[in-house]
C-alpha cells in the first residue's frame, strides 16, 4: 500500500474497522487534508484518499471545516 505524505511526514493508513463512524479521527482528518491539497474540491477523489468515509461524509466534513476556518479568521487558506 502506498504511504501518503504531507509536509514531509508520512500519513498513517486508516484504522481498520467494520463500521464507518460519523466522528472523524485525527488520522482521517489528516488524510482529508492530504486529499484536499492534492485534489482540491473533487470530493470523490478526496473520499478515495480518506478511504473510511463516504462521499457525503467527506463533503459535510469539508463544509464544516471551511466554516471553522472562516470563524477563526483563516478563510484565506480556503
MMTF fields as JSON, N, C-alpha, C and O atoms, coordinates in Angstrom:
{
  "mmtfVersion": "1.0.0",
  "mmtfProducer": "UNKNOWN",
  "numBonds": 311,
  "numAtoms": 312,
  "numGroups": 78,
  "numChains": 1,
  "numModels": 1,
  "chainsPerModel": [1],
  "groupsPerChain": [78],
  "chainIdList": ["A"],
  "bondAtomList": [4, 2, 8, 6, 12, 10, 16, 14, 20, 18, 24, 22, 28, 26, 32, 30, 36, 34, 40, 38, 44, 42, 48, 46, 52, 50, 56, 54, 60, 58, 64, 62, 68, 66, 72, 70, 76, 74, 80, 78, 84, 82, 88, 86, 92, 90, 96, 94, 100, 98, 104, 102, 108, 106, 112, 110, 116, 114, 120, 118, 124, 122, 128, 126, 132, 130, 136, 134, 140, 138, 144, 142, 148, 146, 152, 150, 156, 154, 160, 158, 164, 162, 168, 166, 172, 170, 176, 174, 180, 178, 184, 182, 188, 186, 192, 190, 196, 194, 200, 198, 204, 202, 208, 206, 212, 210, 216, 214, 220, 218, 224, 222, 228, 226, 232, 230, 236, 234, 240, 238, 244, 242, 248, 246, 252, 250, 256, 254, 260, 258, 264, 262, 268, 266, 272, 270, 276, 274, 280, 278, 284, 282, 288, 286, 292, 290, 296, 294, 300, 298, 304, 302, 308, 306],
  "bondOrderList": [1, 1, 1, 1, 1, 1, 1, 1, 1, 1, 1, 1, 1, 1, 1, 1, 1, 1, 1, 1, 1, 1, 1, 1, 1, 1, 1, 1, 1, 1, 1, 1, 1, 1, 1, 1, 1, 1, 1, 1, 1, 1, 1, 1, 1, 1, 1, 1, 1, 1, 1, 1, 1, 1, 1, 1, 1, 1, 1, 1, 1, 1, 1, 1, 1, 1, 1, 1, 1, 1, 1, 1, 1, 1, 1, 1, 1],
  "groupList": [{"groupName": "UNK", "atomNameList": ["N", "CA", "C", "O"], "elementList": ["N", "C", "C", "O"], "formalChargeList": [0, 0, 0, 0], "bondAtomList": [1, 0, 2, 1, 3, 2], "bondOrderList": [1, 1, 2], "singleLetterCode": "X", "chemCompType": "L-PEPTIDE LINKING"}],
  "groupTypeList": [0, 0, 0, 0, 0, 0, 0, 0, 0, 0, 0, 0, 0, 0, 0, 0, 0, 0, 0, 0, 0, 0, 0, 0, 0, 0, 0, 0, 0, 0, 0, 0, 0, 0, 0, 0, 0, 0, 0, 0, 0, 0, 0, 0, 0, 0, 0, 0, 0, 0, 0, 0, 0, 0, 0, 0, 0, 0, 0, 0, 0, 0, 0, 0, 0, 0, 0, 0, 0, 0, 0, 0, 0, 0, 0, 0, 0, 0],
  "groupIdList": [1, 2, 3, 4, 5, 6, 7, 8, 9, 10, 11, 12, 13, 14, 15, 16, 17, 18, 19, 20, 21, 22, 23, 24, 25, 26, 27, 28, 29, 30, 31, 32, 33, 34, 35, 36, 37, 38, 39, 40, 41, 42, 43, 44, 45, 46, 47, 48, 49, 50, 51, 52, 53, 54, 55, 56, 57, 58, 59, 60, 61, 62, 63, 64, 65, 66, 67, 68, 69, 70, 71, 72, 73, 74, 75, 76, 77, 78],
  "secStructList": [7, 7, 7, 3, 3, 3, 6, 6, 3, 3, 3, 7, 7, 7, 7, 7, 7, 1, 1, 7, 7, 1, 1, 7, 7, 2, 2, 2, 2, 2, 2, 2, 2, 2, 2, 2, 2, 2, 2, 6, 6, 7, 2, 2, 2, 2, 2, 2, 2, 2, 7, 1, 1, 7, 2, 2, 2, 2, 2, 2, 2, 2, 2, 2, 2, 2, 2, 2, 2, 2, 2, 6, 6, 7, 4, 4, 4, 7],
  "xCoordList": [0.844, 0.0, 0.892, 1.84, 0.58, 1.365, 1.116, -0.029, 2.177, 2.09, 1.957, 2.726, 1.012, 0.826, 1.765, 2.169, 2.104, 2.945, 2.315, 1.652, 2.526, 2.075, 3.164, 3.533, 3.673, 4.731, 5.907, 6.474, 6.262, 7.422, 7.214, 8.149, 6.001, 5.742, 4.831, 3.939, 5.047, 4.179, 2.834, 2.762, 1.771, 0.429, 0.075, 0.09, -0.243, -0.523, -1.777, -2.669, -1.849, -3.049, -4.243, -4.074, -5.457, -6.637, -6.742, -6.259, -7.397, -7.618, -8.567, -9.449, -8.377, -9.284, -10.469, -10.32, -11.633, -12.845, -13.99, -13.944, -15.001, -16.101, -17.12, -17.778, -17.267, -18.328, -17.74, -16.691, -18.43, -17.983, -18.569, -19.778, -17.72, -18.144, -18.418, -17.816, -19.329, -19.592, -18.516, -18.282, -17.863, -16.819, -15.533, -15.218, -14.8, -13.559, -12.378, -12.258, -11.522, -10.298, -9.273, -9.438, -8.227, -7.138, -6.52, -6.149, -6.416, -5.86, -6.739, -6.22, -8.045, -8.953, -8.895, -8.908, -8.83, -8.755, -7.447, -7.434, -6.369, -5.078, -5.169, -4.672, -5.805, -5.997, -6.897, -6.682, -7.899, -8.766, -7.937, -8.108, -7.041, -6.205, -5.268, -5.032, -4.738, -3.889, -4.715, -4.281, -5.906, -6.772, -7.18, -7.23, -7.471, -7.869, -6.726, -6.946, -5.52, -4.384, -4.02, -3.506, -4.289, -3.968, -5.047, -4.738, -6.312, -7.412, -8.354, -9.326, -8.087, -8.982, -10.359, -10.492, -11.383, -12.768, -13.388, -14.606, -12.575, -13.076, -13.336, -12.481, -14.531, -14.838, -14.754, -14.418, -15.05, -14.929, -13.48, -13.206, -12.556, -11.131, -10.649, -9.848, -11.139, -10.766, -11.257, -10.535, -12.472, -13.021, -12.18, -12.055, -11.605, -10.737, -9.468, -8.935, -8.984, -7.789, -8.138, -7.376, -9.284, -9.708, -9.997, -9.577, -10.691, -10.981, -11.932, -12.489, -12.147, -13.009, -14.31, -15.104, -14.543, -15.749, -16.418, -15.763, -17.738, -18.484, -18.286, -17.769, -18.704, -18.636, -19.425, -18.961, -20.602, -21.429, -20.746, -20.789, -20.125, -19.416, -18.225, -17.959, -17.514, -16.368, -16.842, -16.243, -17.907, -18.418, -18.909, -18.654, -19.606, -20.091, -18.929, -18.962, -17.905, -16.722, -16.038, -15.595, -15.957, -15.335, -16.106, -15.51, -17.422, -18.254, -18.017, -17.832, -18.022, -17.776, -16.36, -16.141, -15.406, -14.002, -13.833, -13.153, -14.454, -14.348, -15.036, -14.543, -16.177, -16.859, -15.98, -15.922, -15.291, -14.404, -13.254, -12.893, -12.686, -11.607, -12.09, -11.367, -13.308, -13.863, -14.038, -13.71, -14.563, -14.746, -13.42, -13.356, -12.365, -11.046, -10.28, -9.134, -10.899, -10.234, -9.165, -8.251, -9.267, -8.281, -8.89, -8.464, -9.888, -10.591, -9.67, -9.979, -8.541, -7.601, -6.935, -6.322, -7.055, -6.484, -7.401, -6.999, -8.639, -9.614, -9.279, -9.974],
  "yCoordList": [-1.175, 0.0, 1.242, 1.337, 2.178, 3.403, 4.293, 4.527, 4.772, 5.633, 7.079, 7.52, 7.819, 9.224, 10.081, 9.698, 11.246, 12.174, 13.548, 13.936, 14.275, 15.661, 16.417, 16.064, 17.453, 18.272, 17.416, 17.634, 16.44, 15.619, 14.542, 13.803, 14.428, 13.411, 12.343, 12.653, 11.105, 10.037, 10.131, 10.44, 9.862, 9.834, 8.367, 7.608, 7.948, 6.53, 6.076, 6.883, 4.794, 4.277, 4.348, 4.445, 4.302, 4.393, 3.201, 2.106, 3.451, 2.359, 1.36, 1.725, 0.12, -0.896, -1.034, -1.008, -1.18, -1.349, -1.645, -1.281, -2.289, -2.689, -1.598, -1.598, -0.685, 0.31, 1.678, 2.042, 2.44, 3.797, 4.731, 4.957, 5.252, 6.144, 7.538, 7.957, 8.245, 9.615, 10.552, 11.608, 10.19, 11.037, 10.849, 9.745, 11.934, 11.892, 11.776, 12.557, 10.814, 10.686, 11.679, 12.234, 11.894, 12.77, 12.203, 12.951, 10.882, 10.225, 10.492, 10.818, 10.36, 10.617, 12.068, 12.36, 12.988, 14.411, 14.712, 15.498, 14.1, 14.286, 13.804, 14.464, 12.652, 12.131, 13.063, 13.244, 13.65, 14.627, 15.811, 16.264, 16.311, 17.445, 17.095, 17.915, 15.869, 15.408, 15.382, 15.89, 14.79, 14.723, 16.094, 16.333, 16.996, 18.349, 19.084, 19.771, 18.944, 19.627, 19.012, 19.702, 17.716, 17.031, 17.214, 17.44, 17.117, 17.076, 18.271, 18.334, 19.216, 20.368, 19.919, 19.081, 20.48, 20.183, 19.054, 19.004, 18.178, 16.982, 15.929, 15.092, 15.985, 15.215, 13.712, 12.977, 13.241, 11.809, 11.376, 10.335, 12.181, 11.863, 12.004, 11.198, 13.032, 13.218, 12.023, 11.526, 11.558, 10.404, 9.153, 8.313, 9.022, 7.879, 7.936, 6.896, 9.13, 9.278, 8.963, 8.288, 9.452, 9.209, 7.724, 7.147, 7.117, 5.681, 5.15, 4.07, 5.833, 5.299, 6.075, 5.79, 7.044, 7.863, 7.874, 7.714, 8.066, 8.144, 9.51, 10.439, 9.61, 10.88, 11.952, 13.084, 11.603, 12.56, 13.008, 14.191, 12.093, 12.442, 13.353, 14.28, 13.097, 13.939, 15.338, 16.322, 15.442, 16.754, 17.534, 18.733, 16.865, 17.505, 17.961, 19.058, 17.12, 17.475, 18.704, 19.592, 18.744, 19.893, 21.176, 22.215, 21.1, 22.276, 22.78, 23.978, 21.865, 22.265, 22.771, 23.709, 22.164, 22.588, 24.007, 24.827, 24.303, 25.648, 26.682, 27.801, 26.318, 27.242, 27.535, 28.67, 26.499, 26.68, 27.623, 28.492, 27.457, 28.347, 29.79, 30.713, 29.989, 31.341, 31.945, 33.111, 31.137, 31.623, 32.019, 32.973, 31.288, 31.544, 32.618, 32.916, 33.201, 34.234, 33.701, 34.434, 32.43, 31.811, 31.486, 30.545, 32.272, 31.995, 32.087, 31.531, 32.783, 32.89, 31.54, 31.384, 30.57, 29.226, 28.348, 27.279, 28.803, 28.002, 28.067, 27.463],
  "zCoordList": [0.0, 0.0, 0.0, 0.779, -0.87, -0.972, 0.247, 0.632, 0.835, 2.006, 1.546, 0.692, 2.085, 1.75, 2.587, 3.685, 2.047, 2.794, 2.783, 1.821, 3.855, 3.963, 4.697, 5.817, 4.063, 4.646, 5.104, 6.175, 4.272, 4.563, 5.597, 5.908, 6.148, 7.157, 6.569, 5.779, 6.945, 6.488, 7.191, 8.38, 6.442, 6.999, 7.187, 6.218, 8.405, 8.641, 7.901, 7.639, 7.564, 6.894, 7.824, 9.039, 7.27, 8.129, 9.065, 8.775, 10.211, 11.141, 10.509, 9.732, 10.846, 10.319, 11.256, 12.478, 10.676, 11.457, 10.523, 9.348, 11.018, 10.17, 9.922, 8.882, 10.835, 10.753, 10.46, 10.991, 9.603, 9.314, 10.371, 10.415, 11.194, 12.26, 11.708, 10.719, 12.355, 11.953, 12.475, 11.887, 13.556, 14.127, 13.338, 12.894, 13.172, 12.403, 13.36, 14.303, 13.119, 13.908, 13.377, 12.291, 14.142, 13.691, 12.407, 11.503, 12.343, 11.16, 9.934, 8.866, 10.072, 8.952, 8.522, 7.326, 9.484, 9.139, 8.404, 7.456, 8.831, 8.155, 6.704, 5.791, 6.501, 5.149, 4.336, 3.137, 4.981, 4.327, 3.835, 2.703, 4.683, 4.301, 3.142, 2.254, 3.16, 2.051, 0.77, -0.264, 0.839, -0.338, -0.83, -2.037, 0.091, -0.267, -0.96, -1.957, -0.444, -1.063, -2.418, -3.298, -2.579, -3.825, -4.886, -6.056, -4.481, -5.445, -5.37, -6.123, -4.481, -4.367, -3.92, -3.028, -4.546, -4.153, -4.971, -5.145, -5.458, -6.147, -5.074, -4.785, -4.489, -3.287, -3.504, -2.575, -4.704, -4.975, -4.789, -4.193, -5.3, -5.178, -3.739, -3.266, -3.043, -1.628, -0.817, 0.047, -1.083, -0.365, -0.605, 0.286, -1.794, -2.08, -1.239, -0.853, -0.953, -0.115, 1.345, 2.037, 1.805, 3.193, 3.401, 4.404, 2.487, 2.433, 3.494, 3.297, 4.59, 5.648, 5.781, 6.677, 4.914, 4.966, 3.597, 2.567, 3.604, 2.357, 1.712, 2.333, 0.465, -0.252, 0.493, 0.632, 0.967, 1.703, 2.99, 3.328, 3.707, 4.943, 4.659, 5.423, 3.576, 3.212, 2.854, 3.288, 2.07, 1.673, 2.889, 3.001, 3.795, 5.009, 5.888, 6.447, 6.008, 6.799, 6.203, 6.93, 4.88, 4.212, 4.497, 4.781, 4.42, 4.689, 6.108, 6.327, 7.065, 8.46, 8.671, 9.438, 8.002, 8.114, 7.577, 8.194, 6.421, 5.843, 6.727, 6.867, 7.328, 8.25, 9.461, 9.935, 9.963, 11.104, 10.743, 11.536, 9.564, 9.135, 9.045, 9.422, 8.548, 8.476, 9.865, 10.089, 10.808, 12.186, 12.817, 13.592, 12.484, 13.064, 12.305, 12.643, 11.281, 10.509, 9.579, 9.2, 9.204, 8.329, 6.968, 6.298, 6.565, 5.319, 4.109, 3.055, 4.246, 3.124, 2.811, 1.755, 3.723, 3.498, 2.658, 2.199, 2.458, 1.699, 0.221, -0.596]
}
